[in-house]
Each structure stands twice: as C-alpha cells, then as structure tokens.
Amino acid sequence: VRAVDIIIKKRDHGELNREEIKFFVRGLTTGRIPDYQVSAWAMAVLLNGMTPRETTDLTLAMAQSGEVLDMMDFVKGVVVDKHSTGGVGDKTSLVVLPVAAACGLPAGKMSGRGLGFSGGTLDKLESIPGCRVDLTTDEFIRQLVETGIVLSGQSRDLAPADGKLYALRDVTGTVQSMPLIASSIMSKKIAAGAQAVVLDVKVGRGAFMQTLEDARALAQIMVSIGELAGRSVVTVLSDMNQPLGAAVGNSLEVREALDALHGGGPADFREHCLQICAHMLTLGEAAPDLATGRRMAEQAVASGAAFEKFRALVRAQGGDVSYVDEPEKFPQAKFIETLAAERSGYLSRVDARVIGEASVALGAGRAKKGDPVDHAVGLVVHCKVGEAVERGQPLITVHASDAAKQAGVRESVRAAFGWSETPVPPLPLFYE
Ligand code: URA
C-alpha cells in the first residue's frame, strides 16, 4: 500500500477499507507519512466525506494509535468525561470538571487546543503560568487517583494520531468535517478510558456544524461509536450562534471560568454549565435525576468545593495557584478598547464566527502549526441577542497586543452585531 493511493482513492470518492485506514493512521502517527500527504488526505475526506463504517474504523484506529486506558482498573465510580465539538467562548470544561469532581465523580478529561476559529481548553489552561497539559499516561492516572480531577492533552501514549492530525487540520482548512470531528473527539474519549461521556454538540455560526440537521448527524455518529466502544454517551445540541458567556480568548476565559466557580460570571454561561453538570452527574450515577444533579452542582459551587477542585487541578499540574486566587495577576493586553453602540435598537445577531476569527487574528489562535498563542488577547462581549441596547452603551471590548492588530479587527467586530427596530427573542441555550 502507498499513502498516495489512499489519498487518490478518497479524492475519487472511494470507500477506504479498514486495512487502508489503519495503514494511514499508523503512518501519520509514526511520521512515515509526511504532513503534506496527511493534509491532502484530510482535504479529500473533508470534500468527499466518509461512511459511518469508515468513520468508526478511523476512530478506533486513532484511539489505538497509543494506549487505551481502562479506568475501572484504577478508580472506584464511573469516570465521566465531557467534550464540546468546538465553539467561541466555550470555557465550560474549566467549570464542569471541577464541579463533577467536587460531587465525587472521578473527572478525567483529554482536551484539545484551539482549532480554527474555536478556542481550546489546553491553550486556556496554559495561560496559568507553569500549568502543564502534556501529562504522561502514568501521570494522568496518578493524578486522577490522588486528586480526582485531571485535564490534559493527547500525549505520545494517548491518541497520538489525533494530536498530529488535529494540529494539521487547524491550519489547512480541514476542521469542518463530520468524520474528522467525530473521530477526533471519540478517539480521545476512548483512549482516556472514561466510561461515560457527555457530548456538547454546538450548532450555529460559531460552530463547525451550521444546521441542526448536521449537528444531529454528528451527535448520532458519535453516540454509535461510543456504544460500539462500550461507553455511555449523552449528547446535547447547544447554541453557538453567539459566543457563550462574555469572554473570548485564553486568560480572559480562565478569569470568567473562575468567576463562574465563585457563583458569578455571565448568566448564560452559568446556566449552560449547570445543565451540563446535571447530565454528567446523572450519567455518572452520582445523581438519580437531572434536577438532583443540578442541585448538587449548585451546592458544589456555593460551598466553594468546586473552586477548591480547580485549585487542586492547577496545583497538581504544576500551575501557579496564586493566579487562581488573585486573577488580577494575569497579564493584561497592552491595548484595551471598548466599542460602543452607534445606534439604539434590539440586537438580532452577535456573530460568534466573526468574533472567533477576530480572536484568532489578535493572536489567541494559530495561523501555522506550532505557532505560539498570546494568552492575554481576545474580546469581551457585553450584550446578547434580544437585548435592547441604547446608543453609546458598551458592545464589546477588544484586548490587543499591538495597535495594528487592534485596528485590523475593529470594523469586522463592529459588523458582528446585527440590529432590529422591533423586539427580538433571545437565543435558546439548548436545542435538544
Ligand atoms: N474537538 C476535538 O477534540 N476535535 C475536533 O475535531 C473538534 C472539537
């Protein structure tokens, strides 16, 4: 078999068999297949798709590109994981993992970096000085056993194929592919050994799935793969037409997550987290039903137990907890400018895609594989769809590291807001 023949077969709408998929995944993991061939293949998959059978084979091959952990060997209780398909301002994991852990569920999660216009939990966590996200398998397990919470990235040992493919997809325009998203997420979930997974499938302008129909199809394929791998999976479809919460950008989002762990922060983000927690606690058998799960989550925040778990997570991963205790210590961007509304009216659109792209342009995401990210830059959105806004009211604050980048996003960010003369209903948080 030659890599080029597999690329050509997919380019010509062929269906790859299991051996071809395994060969390709093995080659990309070891580096025997170079980045340019992997990129060409990813583009062929994006354009021509994969059957459910191919997607399942790809997922299992990626999960098996490293070790596959069985957490039942190490911890008592159902290990629960959570994953979002990617969005703008989605810092949910930073809140729901500590809440679940505070409620007694072992919370072990393998996260990703920024991908296209969407942010990544690992980049956000790394804005805390010293915080490591490259744990070895032994470290991952030890921390889960000792601390009850761990949040790390793919490693040489766990789903390494996803680590490589993810970094290439980010910079080759090949993110928005249902089979590539499903296999990326589910390979990490299977490798990290969680028995139960809550999948938050985002839909809308700032998501990779633009329609409810596509989001449902993505949810369905991930549930099927999870079932095949013996995992309990629940999916929710949630709105990503406007950013979740207010902050977009790495340390800005960590600060907002800390606010939420103290019971504050934007109401939509708090509510989103509570509902995801309720699903995690129910699926993990810590709560008999969603209403009880939600009450437990509220209590874990109110008592400070969830915040303590976040502290424990950061400390265990080598991070400087003084930033968690005093978030004002996070370095601020050099140029901070608030744009005010130039008219009065009802907000009909706060385009998450435009705001996510502006955040990447400011330096919060990557243009090339391996680029460093600027943890201080990003945006803070002050209004939501449906709000009545007066002329002169703050709309959005841009945090930039240089004046040219600040000027570069000003107009596009302004155009992210749509207006109506008549009242507009707010967007729902969840569709299904
Ligand atoms: N999250 C992932 O881990 N992978 C994707 O492809 C998208 C979101």
Tab-separated table of C-alpha atoms in Angstrom, residues 116-271:
chain	number	residue	atom	x	y	z
A	116	GLY	CA	-9.727	27.109	13.544
A	117	PHE	CA	-11.831	29.933	14.997
A	118	SER	CA	-12.741	27.902	18.100
A	119	GLY	CA	-10.753	28.038	21.317
A	120	GLY	CA	-9.159	25.054	23.046
A	121	THR	CA	-9.125	24.159	26.731
A	122	LEU	CA	-5.396	23.360	26.722
A	123	ASP	CA	-4.423	26.814	25.454
A	124	LYS	CA	-6.689	28.345	28.092
A	125	LEU	CA	-5.192	26.295	30.928
A	126	GLU	CA	-1.666	27.155	29.783
A	127	SER	CA	-2.368	30.803	30.425
A	128	ILE	CA	-1.831	29.897	34.088
A	129	PRO	CA	1.961	30.044	34.436
A	130	GLY	CA	3.535	26.620	34.898
A	131	CYS	CA	0.349	24.656	34.236
A	132	ARG	CA	1.293	21.523	32.294
A	133	VAL	CA	-1.106	19.895	29.858
A	134	ASP	CA	1.241	17.222	28.496
A	135	LEU	CA	0.891	14.582	31.183
A	136	THR	CA	2.207	11.082	30.575
A	137	THR	CA	-0.211	8.203	30.950
A	138	ASP	CA	1.196	7.388	34.404
A	139	GLU	CA	0.824	10.997	35.493
A	140	PHE	CA	-2.724	11.140	34.117
A	141	ILE	CA	-3.757	8.051	36.081
A	142	ARG	CA	-1.892	9.024	39.265
A	143	GLN	CA	-3.472	12.464	39.312
A	144	LEU	CA	-6.954	11.072	38.722
A	145	VAL	CA	-6.483	8.645	41.622
A	146	GLU	CA	-4.931	11.187	44.008
A	147	THR	CA	-6.767	14.410	43.094
A	148	GLY	CA	-9.951	13.147	41.452
A	149	ILE	CA	-9.510	15.535	38.543
A	150	VAL	CA	-7.182	15.724	35.553
A	151	LEU	CA	-7.294	17.736	32.344
A	152	SER	CA	-4.575	17.027	29.832
A	153	GLY	CA	-3.854	16.797	26.125
A	154	GLN	CA	-3.026	13.973	23.780
A	155	SER	CA	0.364	12.530	24.569
A	156	ARG	CA	2.838	10.246	22.916
A	157	ASP	CA	0.913	7.479	24.663
A	158	LEU	CA	-2.727	8.522	24.367
A	159	ALA	CA	-4.387	9.079	20.989
A	160	PRO	CA	-1.173	10.443	19.423
A	161	ALA	CA	-2.736	10.226	15.956
A	162	ASP	CA	-5.326	12.812	16.977
A	163	GLY	CA	-2.599	15.134	18.300
A	164	LYS	CA	-0.881	15.124	14.897
A	165	LEU	CA	-3.981	15.302	12.733
A	166	TYR	CA	-5.569	17.993	14.926
A	167	ALA	CA	-2.588	20.325	14.561
A	168	LEU	CA	-2.645	19.886	10.760
A	169	ARG	CA	-6.412	20.352	10.456
A	170	ASP	CA	-6.166	23.579	12.411
A	171	VAL	CA	-4.045	25.216	9.713
A	172	THR	CA	-5.158	23.505	6.492
A	173	GLY	CA	-8.846	24.429	6.374
A	174	THR	CA	-9.879	20.857	7.177
A	175	VAL	CA	-11.587	21.305	10.530
A	176	GLN	CA	-15.227	21.307	9.399
A	177	SER	CA	-15.512	17.652	8.510
A	178	MET	CA	-18.020	15.446	10.301
A	179	PRO	CA	-15.919	12.240	10.179
A	180	LEU	CA	-12.759	14.102	11.238
A	181	ILE	CA	-14.523	15.809	14.162
A	182	ALA	CA	-16.265	12.613	15.299
A	183	SER	CA	-13.072	10.535	15.143
A	184	SER	CA	-11.005	13.254	16.815
A	185	ILE	CA	-13.359	13.521	19.762
A	186	MET	CA	-14.268	9.888	20.202
A	187	SER	CA	-10.697	8.586	19.810
A	188	LYS	CA	-9.660	10.798	22.735
A	189	LYS	CA	-12.650	9.697	24.804
A	190	ILE	CA	-11.994	6.007	24.151
A	191	ALA	CA	-8.232	6.284	24.800
A	192	ALA	CA	-8.632	8.192	28.073
A	193	GLY	CA	-10.852	5.438	29.414
A	194	ALA	CA	-13.937	7.312	30.648
A	195	GLN	CA	-16.956	5.029	30.938
A	196	ALA	CA	-19.454	7.844	30.466
A	197	VAL	CA	-19.264	10.870	28.207
A	198	VAL	CA	-21.430	13.972	27.827
A	199	LEU	CA	-21.012	15.401	24.339
A	200	ASP	CA	-21.924	19.021	23.791
A	201	VAL	CA	-22.571	19.364	20.066
A	202	LYS	CA	-22.504	23.019	19.128
A	203	VAL	CA	-24.633	24.366	16.326
A	204	GLY	CA	-24.663	27.724	14.603
A	205	ARG	CA	-22.408	30.414	13.182
A	206	GLY	CA	-19.564	29.832	15.639
A	207	ALA	CA	-19.733	26.038	15.432
A	208	PHE	CA	-18.415	23.562	12.902
A	209	MET	CA	-21.966	22.327	12.343
A	210	GLN	CA	-24.119	25.132	10.967
A	211	THR	CA	-27.501	23.408	10.964
A	212	LEU	CA	-29.456	21.340	13.475
A	213	GLU	CA	-29.608	18.564	10.920
A	214	ASP	CA	-25.797	18.351	10.631
A	215	ALA	CA	-25.391	18.636	14.408
A	216	ARG	CA	-27.851	15.754	14.898
A	217	ALA	CA	-25.965	13.636	12.376
A	218	LEU	CA	-22.654	14.343	14.147
A	219	ALA	CA	-24.241	13.523	17.518
A	220	GLN	CA	-25.666	10.287	16.127
A	221	ILE	CA	-22.383	9.033	14.726
A	222	MET	CA	-20.553	9.808	17.982
A	223	VAL	CA	-23.210	8.019	20.039
A	224	SER	CA	-22.943	4.962	17.769
A	225	ILE	CA	-19.158	4.900	18.073
A	226	GLY	CA	-19.435	5.284	21.859
A	227	GLU	CA	-21.891	2.416	22.081
A	228	LEU	CA	-19.626	0.240	19.981
A	229	ALA	CA	-16.782	1.002	22.375
A	230	GLY	CA	-18.992	0.191	25.389
A	231	ARG	CA	-19.337	3.771	26.691
A	232	SER	CA	-22.499	5.514	27.871
A	233	VAL	CA	-22.914	8.666	25.839
A	234	VAL	CA	-25.377	11.525	26.158
A	235	THR	CA	-25.367	14.349	23.624
A	236	VAL	CA	-26.909	17.788	23.877
A	237	LEU	CA	-27.224	20.208	20.965
A	238	SER	CA	-26.431	23.719	22.144
A	239	ASP	CA	-26.428	27.150	20.570
A	240	MET	CA	-23.248	28.631	19.171
A	241	ASN	CA	-24.640	31.455	17.043
A	242	GLN	CA	-23.378	33.943	19.612
A	243	PRO	CA	-20.385	33.428	21.925
A	244	LEU	CA	-21.038	31.533	25.159
A	245	GLY	CA	-20.650	33.888	28.124
A	246	ALA	CA	-18.756	37.107	27.513
A	247	ALA	CA	-15.023	36.341	27.289
A	248	VAL	CA	-13.288	35.003	24.174
A	249	GLY	CA	-9.515	34.468	24.434
A	250	ASN	CA	-7.377	32.361	26.701
A	251	SER	CA	-6.697	34.098	30.032
A	252	LEU	CA	-9.878	36.180	29.674
A	253	GLU	CA	-11.816	32.907	29.559
A	254	VAL	CA	-9.952	31.438	32.536
A	255	ARG	CA	-10.930	34.517	34.521
A	256	GLU	CA	-14.580	34.125	33.506
A	257	ALA	CA	-14.473	30.430	34.455
A	258	LEU	CA	-13.086	31.436	37.868
A	259	ASP	CA	-15.958	33.906	38.266
A	260	ALA	CA	-18.411	31.090	37.497
A	261	LEU	CA	-16.692	28.814	40.026
A	262	HIS	CA	-17.328	31.555	42.585
A	263	GLY	CA	-21.014	31.634	41.602
A	264	GLY	CA	-20.760	34.707	39.351
A	265	GLY	CA	-19.990	35.329	35.690
A	266	PRO	CA	-22.465	35.710	32.810
A	267	ALA	CA	-25.878	34.142	33.418
A	268	ASP	CA	-25.965	32.182	30.133
A	269	PHE	CA	-22.595	30.586	30.833
A	270	ARG	CA	-23.569	29.681	34.413
A	271	GLU	CA	-26.816	28.107	33.243
